Each structure stands twice: as structure tokens, then as C-alpha cells.
Short mmCIF file of C-alpha atoms and ligand atoms in Angstrom, two decimals:
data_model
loop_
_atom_site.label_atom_id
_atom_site.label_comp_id
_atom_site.label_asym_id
_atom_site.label_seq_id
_atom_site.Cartn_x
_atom_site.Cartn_y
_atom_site.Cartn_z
CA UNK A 1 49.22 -26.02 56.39
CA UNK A 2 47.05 -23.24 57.47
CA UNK A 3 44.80 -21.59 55.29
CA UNK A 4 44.33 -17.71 55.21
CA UNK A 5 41.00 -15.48 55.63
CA UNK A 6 41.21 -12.23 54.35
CA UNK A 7 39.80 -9.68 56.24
CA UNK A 8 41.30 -6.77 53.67
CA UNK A 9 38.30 -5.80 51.78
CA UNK A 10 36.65 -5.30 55.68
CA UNK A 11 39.23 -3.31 56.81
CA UNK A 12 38.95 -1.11 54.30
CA UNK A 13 35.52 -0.62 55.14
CA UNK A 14 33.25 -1.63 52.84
CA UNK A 15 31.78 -4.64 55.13
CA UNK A 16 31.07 -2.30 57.53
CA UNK A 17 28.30 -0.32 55.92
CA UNK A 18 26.64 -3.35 54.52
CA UNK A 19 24.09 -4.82 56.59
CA UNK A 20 24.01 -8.37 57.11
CA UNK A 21 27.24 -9.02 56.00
CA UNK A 22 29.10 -11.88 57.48
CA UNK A 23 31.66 -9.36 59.22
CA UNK A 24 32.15 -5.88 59.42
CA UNK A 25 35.55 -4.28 60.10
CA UNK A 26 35.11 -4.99 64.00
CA UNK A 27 33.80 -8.01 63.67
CA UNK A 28 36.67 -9.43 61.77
CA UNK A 29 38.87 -7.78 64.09
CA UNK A 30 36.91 -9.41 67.17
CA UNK A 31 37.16 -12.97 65.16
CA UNK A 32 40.84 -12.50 64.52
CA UNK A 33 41.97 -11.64 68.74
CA UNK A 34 39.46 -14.22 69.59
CA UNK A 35 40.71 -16.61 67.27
CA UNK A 36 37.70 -17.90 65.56
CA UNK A 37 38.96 -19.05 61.67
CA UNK A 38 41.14 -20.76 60.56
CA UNK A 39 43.52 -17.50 60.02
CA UNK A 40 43.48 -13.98 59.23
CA UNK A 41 45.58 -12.22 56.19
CA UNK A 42 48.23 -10.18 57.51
CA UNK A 43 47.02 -6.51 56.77
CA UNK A 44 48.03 -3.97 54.53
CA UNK A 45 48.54 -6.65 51.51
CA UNK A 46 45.92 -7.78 48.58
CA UNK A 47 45.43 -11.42 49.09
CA UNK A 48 44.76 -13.35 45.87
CA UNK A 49 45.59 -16.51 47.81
CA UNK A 50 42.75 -18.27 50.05
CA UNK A 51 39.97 -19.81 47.77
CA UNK A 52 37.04 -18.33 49.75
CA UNK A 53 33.88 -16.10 49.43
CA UNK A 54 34.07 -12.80 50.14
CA UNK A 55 31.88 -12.37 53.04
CA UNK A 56 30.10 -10.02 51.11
CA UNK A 57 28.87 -12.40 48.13
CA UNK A 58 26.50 -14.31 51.19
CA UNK A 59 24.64 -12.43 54.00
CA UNK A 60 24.45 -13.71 57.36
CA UNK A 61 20.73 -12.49 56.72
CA UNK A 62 20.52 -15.73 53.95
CA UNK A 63 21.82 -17.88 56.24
CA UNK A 64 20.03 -17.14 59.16
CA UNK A 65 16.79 -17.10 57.46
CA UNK A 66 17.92 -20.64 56.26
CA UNK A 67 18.09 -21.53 59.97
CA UNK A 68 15.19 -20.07 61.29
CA UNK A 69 12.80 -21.74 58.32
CA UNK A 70 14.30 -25.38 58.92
CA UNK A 71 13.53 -25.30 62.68
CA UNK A 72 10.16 -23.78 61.97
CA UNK A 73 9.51 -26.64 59.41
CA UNK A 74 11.08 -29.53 61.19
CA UNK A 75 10.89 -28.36 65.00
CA UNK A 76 12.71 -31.23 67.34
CA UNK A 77 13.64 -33.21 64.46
CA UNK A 78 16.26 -30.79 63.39
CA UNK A 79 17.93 -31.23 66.77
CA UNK A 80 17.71 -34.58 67.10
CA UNK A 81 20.75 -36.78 66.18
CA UNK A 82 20.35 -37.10 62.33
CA UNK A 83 19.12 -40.18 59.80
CA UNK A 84 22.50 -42.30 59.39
CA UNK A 85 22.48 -41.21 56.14
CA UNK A 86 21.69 -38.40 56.25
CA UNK A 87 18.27 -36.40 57.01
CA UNK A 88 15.53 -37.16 53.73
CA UNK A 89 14.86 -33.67 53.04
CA UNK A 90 18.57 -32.67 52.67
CA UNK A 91 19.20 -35.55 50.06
CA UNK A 92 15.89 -35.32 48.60
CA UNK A 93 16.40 -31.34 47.30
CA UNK A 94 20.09 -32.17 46.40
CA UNK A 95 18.61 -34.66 44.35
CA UNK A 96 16.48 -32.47 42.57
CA UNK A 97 19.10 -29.92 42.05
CA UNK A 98 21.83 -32.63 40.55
CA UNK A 99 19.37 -33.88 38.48
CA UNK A 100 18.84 -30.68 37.04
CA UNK A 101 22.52 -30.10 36.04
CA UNK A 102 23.96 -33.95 35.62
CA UNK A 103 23.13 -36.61 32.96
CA UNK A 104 21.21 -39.26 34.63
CA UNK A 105 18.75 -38.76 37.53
CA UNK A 106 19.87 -38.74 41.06
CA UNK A 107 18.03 -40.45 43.65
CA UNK A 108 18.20 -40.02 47.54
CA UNK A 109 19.56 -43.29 47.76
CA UNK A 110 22.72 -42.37 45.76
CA UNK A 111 23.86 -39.37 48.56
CA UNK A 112 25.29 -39.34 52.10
CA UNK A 113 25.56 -36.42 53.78
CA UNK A 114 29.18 -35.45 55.28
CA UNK A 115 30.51 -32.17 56.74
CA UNK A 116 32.82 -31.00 53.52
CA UNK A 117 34.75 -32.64 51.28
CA UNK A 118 37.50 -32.31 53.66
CA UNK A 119 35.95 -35.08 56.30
CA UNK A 120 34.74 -36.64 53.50
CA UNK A 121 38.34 -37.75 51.75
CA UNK A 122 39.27 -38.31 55.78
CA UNK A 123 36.49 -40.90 55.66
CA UNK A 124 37.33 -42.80 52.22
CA UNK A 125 41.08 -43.10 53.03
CA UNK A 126 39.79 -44.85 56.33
CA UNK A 127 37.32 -47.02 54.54
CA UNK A 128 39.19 -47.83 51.04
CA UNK A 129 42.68 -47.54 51.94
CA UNK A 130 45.66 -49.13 54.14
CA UNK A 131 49.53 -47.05 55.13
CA UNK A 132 51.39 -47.43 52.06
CA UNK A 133 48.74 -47.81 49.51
CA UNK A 134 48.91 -45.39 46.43
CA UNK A 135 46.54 -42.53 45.33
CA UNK A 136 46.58 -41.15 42.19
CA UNK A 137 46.02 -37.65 41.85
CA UNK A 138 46.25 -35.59 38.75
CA UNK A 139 49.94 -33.10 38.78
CA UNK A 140 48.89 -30.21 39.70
CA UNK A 141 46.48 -30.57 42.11
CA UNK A 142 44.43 -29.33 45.34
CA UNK A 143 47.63 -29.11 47.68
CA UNK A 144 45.22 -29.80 51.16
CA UNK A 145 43.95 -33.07 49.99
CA UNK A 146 47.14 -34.46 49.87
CA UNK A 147 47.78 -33.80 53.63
CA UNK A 148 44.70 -35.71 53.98
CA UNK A 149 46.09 -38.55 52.28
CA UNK A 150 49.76 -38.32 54.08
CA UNK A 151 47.79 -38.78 57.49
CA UNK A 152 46.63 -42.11 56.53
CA UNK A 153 50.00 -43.06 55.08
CA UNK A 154 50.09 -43.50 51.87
CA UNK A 155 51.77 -42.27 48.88
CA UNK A 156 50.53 -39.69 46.03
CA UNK A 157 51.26 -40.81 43.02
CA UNK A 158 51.19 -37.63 40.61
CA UNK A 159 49.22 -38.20 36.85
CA UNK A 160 50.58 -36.52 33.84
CA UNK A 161 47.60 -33.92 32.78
CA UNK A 162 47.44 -32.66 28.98
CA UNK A 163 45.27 -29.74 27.95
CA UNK A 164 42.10 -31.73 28.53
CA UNK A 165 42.88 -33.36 31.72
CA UNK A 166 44.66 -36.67 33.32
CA UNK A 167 46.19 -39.60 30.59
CA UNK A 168 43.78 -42.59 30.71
CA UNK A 169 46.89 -44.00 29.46
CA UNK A 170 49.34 -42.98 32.12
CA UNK A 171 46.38 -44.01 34.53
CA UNK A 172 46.49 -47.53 33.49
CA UNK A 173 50.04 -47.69 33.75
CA UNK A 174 50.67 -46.79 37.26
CA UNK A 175 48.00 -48.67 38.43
CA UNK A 176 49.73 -51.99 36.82
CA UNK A 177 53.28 -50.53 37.49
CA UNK A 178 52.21 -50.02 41.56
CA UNK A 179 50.45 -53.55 41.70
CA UNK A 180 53.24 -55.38 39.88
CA UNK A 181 55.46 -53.51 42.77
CA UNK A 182 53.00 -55.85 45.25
CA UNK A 183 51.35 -52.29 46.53
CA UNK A 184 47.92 -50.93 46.30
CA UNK A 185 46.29 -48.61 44.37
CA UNK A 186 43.57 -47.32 46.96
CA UNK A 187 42.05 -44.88 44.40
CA UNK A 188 42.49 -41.99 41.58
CA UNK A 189 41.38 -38.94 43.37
CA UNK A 190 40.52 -36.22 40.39
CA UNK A 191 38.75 -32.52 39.48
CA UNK A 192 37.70 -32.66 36.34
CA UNK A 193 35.26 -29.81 37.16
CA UNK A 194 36.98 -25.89 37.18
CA UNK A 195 40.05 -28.07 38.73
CA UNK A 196 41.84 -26.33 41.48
CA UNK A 197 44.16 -24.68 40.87
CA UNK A 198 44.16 -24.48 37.15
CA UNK A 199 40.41 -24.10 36.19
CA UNK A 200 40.65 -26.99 33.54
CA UNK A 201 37.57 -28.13 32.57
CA UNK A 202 37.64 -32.22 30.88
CA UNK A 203 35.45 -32.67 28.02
CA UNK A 204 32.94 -35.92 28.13
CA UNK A 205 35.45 -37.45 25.56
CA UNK A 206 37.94 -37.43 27.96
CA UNK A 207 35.89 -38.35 31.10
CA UNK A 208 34.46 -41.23 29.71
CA UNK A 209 38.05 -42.54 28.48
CA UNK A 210 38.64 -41.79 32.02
CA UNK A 211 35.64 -43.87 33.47
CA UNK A 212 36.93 -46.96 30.90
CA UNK A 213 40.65 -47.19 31.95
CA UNK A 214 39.20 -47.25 35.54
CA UNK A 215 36.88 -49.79 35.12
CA UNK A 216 40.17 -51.87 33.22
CA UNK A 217 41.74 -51.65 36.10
CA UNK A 218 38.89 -51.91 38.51
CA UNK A 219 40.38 -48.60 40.11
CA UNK A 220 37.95 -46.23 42.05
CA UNK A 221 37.56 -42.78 41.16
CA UNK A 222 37.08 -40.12 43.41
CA UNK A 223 35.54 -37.07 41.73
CA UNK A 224 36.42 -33.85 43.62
CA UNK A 225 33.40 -31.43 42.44
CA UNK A 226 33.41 -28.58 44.33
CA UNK A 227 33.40 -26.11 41.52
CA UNK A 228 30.37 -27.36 39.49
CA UNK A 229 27.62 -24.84 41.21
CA UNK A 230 30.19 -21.99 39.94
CA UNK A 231 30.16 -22.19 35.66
CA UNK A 232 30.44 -18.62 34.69
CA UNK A 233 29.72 -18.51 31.56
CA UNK A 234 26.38 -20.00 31.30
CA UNK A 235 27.35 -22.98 29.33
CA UNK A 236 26.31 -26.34 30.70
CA UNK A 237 29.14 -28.39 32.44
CA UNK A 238 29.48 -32.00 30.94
CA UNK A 239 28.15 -34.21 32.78
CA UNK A 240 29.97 -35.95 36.26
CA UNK A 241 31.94 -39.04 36.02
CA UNK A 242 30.02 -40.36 39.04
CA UNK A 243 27.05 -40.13 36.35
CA UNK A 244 28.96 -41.13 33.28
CA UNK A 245 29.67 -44.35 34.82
CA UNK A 246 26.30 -44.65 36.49
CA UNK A 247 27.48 -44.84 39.70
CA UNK A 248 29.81 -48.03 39.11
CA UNK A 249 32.99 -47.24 40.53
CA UNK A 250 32.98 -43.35 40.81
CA UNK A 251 32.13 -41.55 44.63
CA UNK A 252 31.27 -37.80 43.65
CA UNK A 253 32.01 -35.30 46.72
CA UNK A 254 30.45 -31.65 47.13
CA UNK A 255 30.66 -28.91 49.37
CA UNK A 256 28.36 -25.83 49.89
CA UNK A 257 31.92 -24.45 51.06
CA UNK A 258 32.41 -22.82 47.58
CA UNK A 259 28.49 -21.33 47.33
CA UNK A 260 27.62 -20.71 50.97
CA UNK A 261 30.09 -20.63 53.76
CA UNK A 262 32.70 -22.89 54.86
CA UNK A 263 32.05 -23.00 58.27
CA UNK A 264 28.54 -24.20 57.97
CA UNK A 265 30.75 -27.66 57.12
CA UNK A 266 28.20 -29.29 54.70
CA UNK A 267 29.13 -31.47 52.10
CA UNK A 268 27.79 -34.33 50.12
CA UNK A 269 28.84 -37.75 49.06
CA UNK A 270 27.62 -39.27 45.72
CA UNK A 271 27.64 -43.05 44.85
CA UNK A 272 26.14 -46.38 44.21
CA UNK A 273 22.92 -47.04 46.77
CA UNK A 274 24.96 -49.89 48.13
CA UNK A 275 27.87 -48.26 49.00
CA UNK A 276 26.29 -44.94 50.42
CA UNK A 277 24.33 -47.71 52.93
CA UNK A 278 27.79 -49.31 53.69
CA UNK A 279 29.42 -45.85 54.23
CA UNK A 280 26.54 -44.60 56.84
CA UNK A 281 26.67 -48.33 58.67
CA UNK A 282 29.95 -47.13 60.33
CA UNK A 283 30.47 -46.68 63.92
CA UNK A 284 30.82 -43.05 63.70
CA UNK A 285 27.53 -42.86 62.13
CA UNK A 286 25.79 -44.96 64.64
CA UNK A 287 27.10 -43.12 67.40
CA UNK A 288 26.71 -39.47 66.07
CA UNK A 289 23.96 -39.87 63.19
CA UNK A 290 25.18 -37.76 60.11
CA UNK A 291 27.48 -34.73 60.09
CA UNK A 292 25.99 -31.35 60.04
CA UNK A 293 22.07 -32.41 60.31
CA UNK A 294 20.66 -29.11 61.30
CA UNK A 295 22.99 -26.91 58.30
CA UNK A 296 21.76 -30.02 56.03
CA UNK A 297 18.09 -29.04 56.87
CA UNK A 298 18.52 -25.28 56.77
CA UNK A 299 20.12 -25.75 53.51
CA UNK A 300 17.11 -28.53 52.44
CA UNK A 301 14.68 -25.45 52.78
CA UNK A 302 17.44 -22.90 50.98
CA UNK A 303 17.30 -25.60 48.22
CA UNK A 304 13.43 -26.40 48.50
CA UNK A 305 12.15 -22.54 48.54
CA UNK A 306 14.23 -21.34 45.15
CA UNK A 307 16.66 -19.28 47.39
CA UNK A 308 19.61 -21.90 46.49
CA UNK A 309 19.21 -21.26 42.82
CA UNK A 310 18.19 -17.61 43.07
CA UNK A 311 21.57 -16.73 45.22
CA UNK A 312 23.54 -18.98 42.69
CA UNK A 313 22.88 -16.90 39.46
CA UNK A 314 23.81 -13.73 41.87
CA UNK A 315 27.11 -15.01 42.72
CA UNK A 316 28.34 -15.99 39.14
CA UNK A 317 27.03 -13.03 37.93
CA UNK A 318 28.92 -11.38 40.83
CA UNK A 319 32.22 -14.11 40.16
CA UNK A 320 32.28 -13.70 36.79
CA UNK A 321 32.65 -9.84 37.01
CA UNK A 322 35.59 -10.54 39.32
CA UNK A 323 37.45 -12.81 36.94
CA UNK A 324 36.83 -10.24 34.05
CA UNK A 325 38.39 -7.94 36.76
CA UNK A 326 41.10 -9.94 37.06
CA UNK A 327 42.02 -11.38 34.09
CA UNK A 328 41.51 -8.49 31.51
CA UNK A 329 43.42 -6.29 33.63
CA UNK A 330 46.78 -8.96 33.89
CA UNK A 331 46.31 -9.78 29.83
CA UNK A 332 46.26 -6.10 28.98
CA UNK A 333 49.40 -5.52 30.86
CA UNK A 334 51.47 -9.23 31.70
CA UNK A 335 54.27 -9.54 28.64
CA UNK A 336 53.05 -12.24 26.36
CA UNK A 337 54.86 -14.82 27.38
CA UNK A 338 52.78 -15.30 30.35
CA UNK A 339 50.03 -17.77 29.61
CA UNK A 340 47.10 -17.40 31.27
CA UNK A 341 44.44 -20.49 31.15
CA UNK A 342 40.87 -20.26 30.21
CA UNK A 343 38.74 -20.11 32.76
CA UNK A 344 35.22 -20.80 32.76
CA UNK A 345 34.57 -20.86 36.34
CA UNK A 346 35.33 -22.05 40.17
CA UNK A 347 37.50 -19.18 41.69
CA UNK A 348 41.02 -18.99 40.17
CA UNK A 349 43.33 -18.02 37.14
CA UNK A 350 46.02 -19.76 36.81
CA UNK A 351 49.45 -17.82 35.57
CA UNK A 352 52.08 -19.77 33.99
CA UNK A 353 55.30 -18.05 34.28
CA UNK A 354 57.98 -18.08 31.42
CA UNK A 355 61.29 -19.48 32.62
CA UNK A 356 63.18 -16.12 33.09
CA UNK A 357 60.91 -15.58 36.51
CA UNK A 358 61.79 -17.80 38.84
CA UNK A 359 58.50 -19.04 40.64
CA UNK A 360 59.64 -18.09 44.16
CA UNK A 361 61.15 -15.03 42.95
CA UNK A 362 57.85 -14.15 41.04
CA UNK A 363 56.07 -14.55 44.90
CA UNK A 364 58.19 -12.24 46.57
CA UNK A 365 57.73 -9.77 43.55
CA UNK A 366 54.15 -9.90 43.79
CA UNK A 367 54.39 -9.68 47.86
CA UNK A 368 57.10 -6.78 47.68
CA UNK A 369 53.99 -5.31 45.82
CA UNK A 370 51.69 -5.84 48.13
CA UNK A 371 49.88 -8.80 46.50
CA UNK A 372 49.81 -12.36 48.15
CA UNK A 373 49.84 -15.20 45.53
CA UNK A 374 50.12 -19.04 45.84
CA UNK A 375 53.03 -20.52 44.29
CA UNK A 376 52.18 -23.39 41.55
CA UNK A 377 54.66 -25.61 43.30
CA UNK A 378 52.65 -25.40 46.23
CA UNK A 379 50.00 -27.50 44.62
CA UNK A 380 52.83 -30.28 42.97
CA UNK A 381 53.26 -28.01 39.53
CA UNK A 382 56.17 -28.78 37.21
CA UNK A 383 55.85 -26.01 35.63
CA UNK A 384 56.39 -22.64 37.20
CA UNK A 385 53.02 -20.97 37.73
CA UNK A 386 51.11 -19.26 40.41
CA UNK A 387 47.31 -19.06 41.31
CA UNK A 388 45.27 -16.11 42.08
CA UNK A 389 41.85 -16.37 43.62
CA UNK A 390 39.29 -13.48 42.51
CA UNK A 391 36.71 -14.71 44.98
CA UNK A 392 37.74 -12.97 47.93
CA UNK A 393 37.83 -9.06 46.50
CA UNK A 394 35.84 -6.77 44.41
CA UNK A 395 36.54 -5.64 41.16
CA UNK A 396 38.29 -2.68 41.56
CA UNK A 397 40.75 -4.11 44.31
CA UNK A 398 41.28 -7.35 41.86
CA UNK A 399 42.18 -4.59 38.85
CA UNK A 400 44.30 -2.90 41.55
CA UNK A 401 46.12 -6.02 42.77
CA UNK A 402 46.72 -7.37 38.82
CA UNK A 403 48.42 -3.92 37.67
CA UNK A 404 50.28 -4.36 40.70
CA UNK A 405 51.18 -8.04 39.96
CA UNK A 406 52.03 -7.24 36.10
CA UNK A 407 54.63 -4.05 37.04
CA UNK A 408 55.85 -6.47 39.94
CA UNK A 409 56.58 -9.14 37.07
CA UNK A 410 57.11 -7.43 34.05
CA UNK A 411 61.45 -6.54 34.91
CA UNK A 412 63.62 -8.75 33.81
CA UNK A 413 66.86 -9.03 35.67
C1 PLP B 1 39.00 -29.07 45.16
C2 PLP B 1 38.63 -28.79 46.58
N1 PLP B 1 38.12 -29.78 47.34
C3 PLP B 1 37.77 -29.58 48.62
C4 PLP B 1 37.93 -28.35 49.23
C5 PLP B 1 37.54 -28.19 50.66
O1 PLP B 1 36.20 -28.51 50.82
P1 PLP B 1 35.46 -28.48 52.23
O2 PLP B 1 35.47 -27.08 52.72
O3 PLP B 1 34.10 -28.98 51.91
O4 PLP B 1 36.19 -29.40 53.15
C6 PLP B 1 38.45 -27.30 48.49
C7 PLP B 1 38.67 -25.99 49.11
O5 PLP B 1 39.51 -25.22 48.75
C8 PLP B 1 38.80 -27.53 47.13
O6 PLP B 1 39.31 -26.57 46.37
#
């Protein structure tokens, strides 16, 4: 499955004037011929599909002053082959920073350093599972992952959701239904924080009826969380299930993929102090020292000088404008029997689509239109839905793309 960069709001022009911006307009078209990410939107369209930043929401000026401070700080030691564990400094200010915004205080101790979420859920399905094990993972769900899990052979299980979240219930079920079958359950792999693709938040209630039913079943949780940096609204998320459970049982992952840049490929693992030593005493680890060590330090000092923070409240500010954008514009003009969910942050609205659209048909609708969406079966929906990301274009291109969306999808027949 490739994933799609837009270059759009570039070509248009807007990158171009901005200094510092991660691309301009011939920049992106360099990147594109030269084929440097992952892939490039096909032009002329809106593209509410790829989950990314707009290059404009993070200068390469922030990121290379990132860079420069951590080799100024740390000199060799930022080019040397990294602490197995990743470098101090790196887990040290993510520390801080989780500590700040979770209910119990994290500790170096309790992080690894990986290089996304992606390698990371590569490097659990080596270490927790064998081909033909189980994974639970809540219906719908982050479609990507899954490929992760096919290449190590096992099965994906999907978990009923309600409005707040996965059945404890149903949990505990499948896990006795799969064993009694003589297979494994490797582990539950869940969002419970701005979920992709539906934005569902789970209440502490829920979470902790969550954390119980696991620890029934002595299942391991793996908490996708790389949406909590991005609450919109200025409420406080509840608090992880990694800290809920204090540690026993849950691995926490993050990303800076969602706040700063994907390709700077730096992610986090949270988890006991025991297993985050067992995780970094790995032959990979040994050989290479931990992922991304000189983007863990640059980001150390982004964390340690205020700029982490300081750039955050910018881009939720800036985010939240863009859902507003987005969402007003499709409720003032969708027919009501679209349902549109809540969303209190990450980087999507999800669009459930009443039965007389058929979901495919609704795609081509929107694409006739000139608007690229992500179909909800795409990420294992039942029901049909799509899912538009507002991180990747300004306001008045998101109000543009949602009229166009809602006089695509308002004919019947
Ligand atoms: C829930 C979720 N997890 C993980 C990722 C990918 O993270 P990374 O870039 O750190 O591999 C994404 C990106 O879309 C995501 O939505």
C-alpha cells in the first residue's frame, strides 16, 4: 500500500513564497522526478486522503535549528552509534514532557527509542509473536498496521467498538475463543487516543475496563498514541493505558511523525523498565545502537529549549482552524443523514454515509469532483464511511474541497 504526499497546496503556490518551508513548488517537483517520498498526489485534485503535515505547519528552519543545536551541544557523541536504549537526553526530555500530560510520572527507564511507530510494531510482532498467532485490533482501524502484522503471519482479529471504544467484553471472549482453538493471542493492538480513522476518544471508564479484561486474560496491550500531542480543544486527554496500568502489561508507542516530520523517523516506545532493557538487548540493537540517535538528540534540545511545546500550541491552533474549516463547511451543507463524529483532535473527520450512497460510489463522486477521500472499508469499516484528513491543506482549500464533497454527495440516484 503506498501512501500519498500531496504536493497541491505547493503547486498552487503558496509554499513557494514562504521561506523555510519544507518545499516550495520546485522543490516538490524536484522530490517527485527524483523520487524522494513515499509518493506524490496526482495533480489537479484536493487530497483529503494522506494523514500528514502540511509542509507549511513545520519549517525546515525549526528543524534545522534542531540539528545544528544538538551537534553544538553533544559534538561526536551525536554521531556516534547511539546508547542501546536509546541516547539519555532524548528519553530524559520525553520524560518530562509525558509526565506533564499522563497520570503517573515517567521515568527514562520506562522509554526506548525506535524510528516510528511503524518499525516499532515491526519489532513487537518479532519479539511477542509467532505465524499464525492472533492480534486483536479494534474494527475500524489504522489500515497500515495491519500490513505490518500480515508480514509476520498472523491473523487480525477485528473487536467490536461502541461509541466509547473496543468491548472489554468481546475482548475477553476472543482471547478464550482463539486459545480454546489451541492458537495464540500475541496481543490487542488499540488507539484509544483521536483513533485513526474515526477520532474516537475512550473515556478512563472505559480504558481502565480495558486494562482489567487484559490483565484477566494476561493479554498485552499495545497502545497506538500517535495523536495525543494533537488535542484541539484544550481539554486534557485521559490519561494512557500504558499509565493506567502502571506499566504492567501495556507498551505505549509515539511518533513525532504527526508533530514534526515523518521522515525524521523518530518514535518512542513506552513500558515496564524490564521490558524496555529486554527490548534494547536485541541483536539489532547491539549491532546498530538505537534508531534515529542524532533526530533523537536534535529533538532532546527541541524538547529541552521550550521550542517542542511552543510549536505544539501553534499547530493546534493552526489544526483546529482546519477542522473548523472542514467540518462546519460539510455540516452546513451534507443532508442530515450523514453523521459526522466528534472530533477533538489528531487529523481526521470521519463521514458516515447513509445506505443510499454506496461507499465506493461516494469515492468516485468525491474524485469526479476533484476531491480524493479514503474509503472506510479501507481501514476494515462495516459501516460505510469515508475519512478526510484536514492536515494537509489550508482553510480555504478544506472549505473548497467540503462544498465540493457535499454537491458531489448530496444526488440521490
Ligand atoms: C495510528 C497510527 N500509528 C502509526 C502511524 C505511523 O507512524 P510512524 O510514521 O511513526 O511510523 C500512523 C500514521 O498514519 C498512524 O495513524
Amino acid at each position: 500500500m503506498q501512501r500519498e504526499y500531496t504536493n497541491d497546496s505547493v503547486r498552487e503556490g503558496r509554499g513557494g513564497k514562504q521561506r523555510g518551508a519544507l518545499c516550495g513548488p520546485d522543490a516538490a517537483d524536484r522530490y517527485a522526478a527524483a523520487d524522494i517520498v513515499q509518493h506524490v498526489a496526482p495533480t489537479g485534485f484536493l487530497d483529503l486522503g494522506p494523514g500528514y503535515l502540511d509542509p507549511e505547519l513545520v519549517t525546515t528552519d525549526t528543524i534545522g535549528r534542531a540539528y545544528s543545536a544538538a551537534l553544538a551541544r553533544y559534538g561526536d557523541t551525536a554521531l556516534a552509534y547511539g546508547h542501546n536504549q536509546g541516547a539519555l537526553p532524548y528519553r530524559a526530555a520525553l520524560a518530562r514532557h509525558l509526565t506533564r500530560t499522563d497520570s503517573e510520572p515517567w521515568m527514562p527507564s520506562h522509554l526506548l527509542t525506535t524510528s516510528g511507530t511503524s518499525q516499532a510494531l515491526d519489532m513487537l510482532a518479532s519479539v511477542f509473536s509467532r505465524p499464525d498467532d492472533v492480534v486483536l485490533a479494534e474494527a475500524p482501524t489504522y489500515d497500515l498496521a495491519l500490513n505490518i502484522f500480515r508480514d509476520h503471519g498472523l491473523t487480525v482479529s477485528a473487536v467490536r467498538c461502541d461509541a466509547d471504544g473496543p468491548d472489554p467484553e468481546e475482548i475477553e471472549r476472543t482471547v478464550e475463543a482463539v486459545r480454546a482453538s489451541g492458537r495464540r493471542v500475541a496481543f490487542a493492538y488499540l488507539i484509544p487516543t483521536f483513533h485513526n480513522p474515526t477520532a474516537r476518544l475512550v473515556p478512563t471508564a472505559r480504558r481502565t475496563a480495558l486494562i482489567a479484561a487484559a490483565h484477566r486474560r494476561n493479554l498485552l496491550i499495545v497502545e497506538d498514541d500517535a495523536y495525543t500531542d494533537l488535542s484541539l480543544d484544550g481539554t486534557p486527554t485521559p490519561p494512557s493505558l500504558t499509565a493506567l496500568a502502571k506499566w504492567e502489561g501495556v507498551l505505549r508507542l509515539g511518533t513525532f511523525s504527526k508533530t514534526l516530520a515523518p521522515g525524521m523517523r523518530l518514535g518512542w516506545l513506552g513500558g515496564s523498565p524490564h521490558l524496555c532493557r529486554r527490548l534494547a538487548d536485541r541483536g539489532v540493537a547491539h549491532s546498530g545502537g538505537s534508531p534515529s540517535h542524532l533526530t533523537s538528540l536534535a529533538v532532546a534540545q527541541l524538547m529541552d529549549d521550550g521550542g517542542y511545546v511552543e510549536h505544539l500550541e501553534q499547530l493546534r491552533a493552526r489544526l483546529a482552524q482546519r477542522r473548523e474549516a472542514l467540518s462546519v463547511t460539510l455540516r452546513e451543507h451534507l443532508p442530515d443523514d450523514f453523521t459526522l463524529r466528534p472530533v477533538h483532535g489528531g487529523l481526521f473527520v470521519w463521514v458516515g454515509i447513509p445506505p443510499w450512497l454506496p461507499e465506493q460510489e461516494a469515492v468516485g463522486r468525491a474524485s469526479a469532483a476533484g476531491v480524493l477521500v479514503q474509503p472506510g472499508s479501507r481501514f476494515g469499516s462495516r459501516e460505510p464511511a469515508v475519512r478526510l484528513a484536514y492536515s494537509a491543506h489550508p482553510p480555504t482549500r478544506l472549505r473548497s474541497a467540503a462544498a465540493r464533497l457535499a454537491g458531489a454527495w448530496r444526488q440521490k440516484g
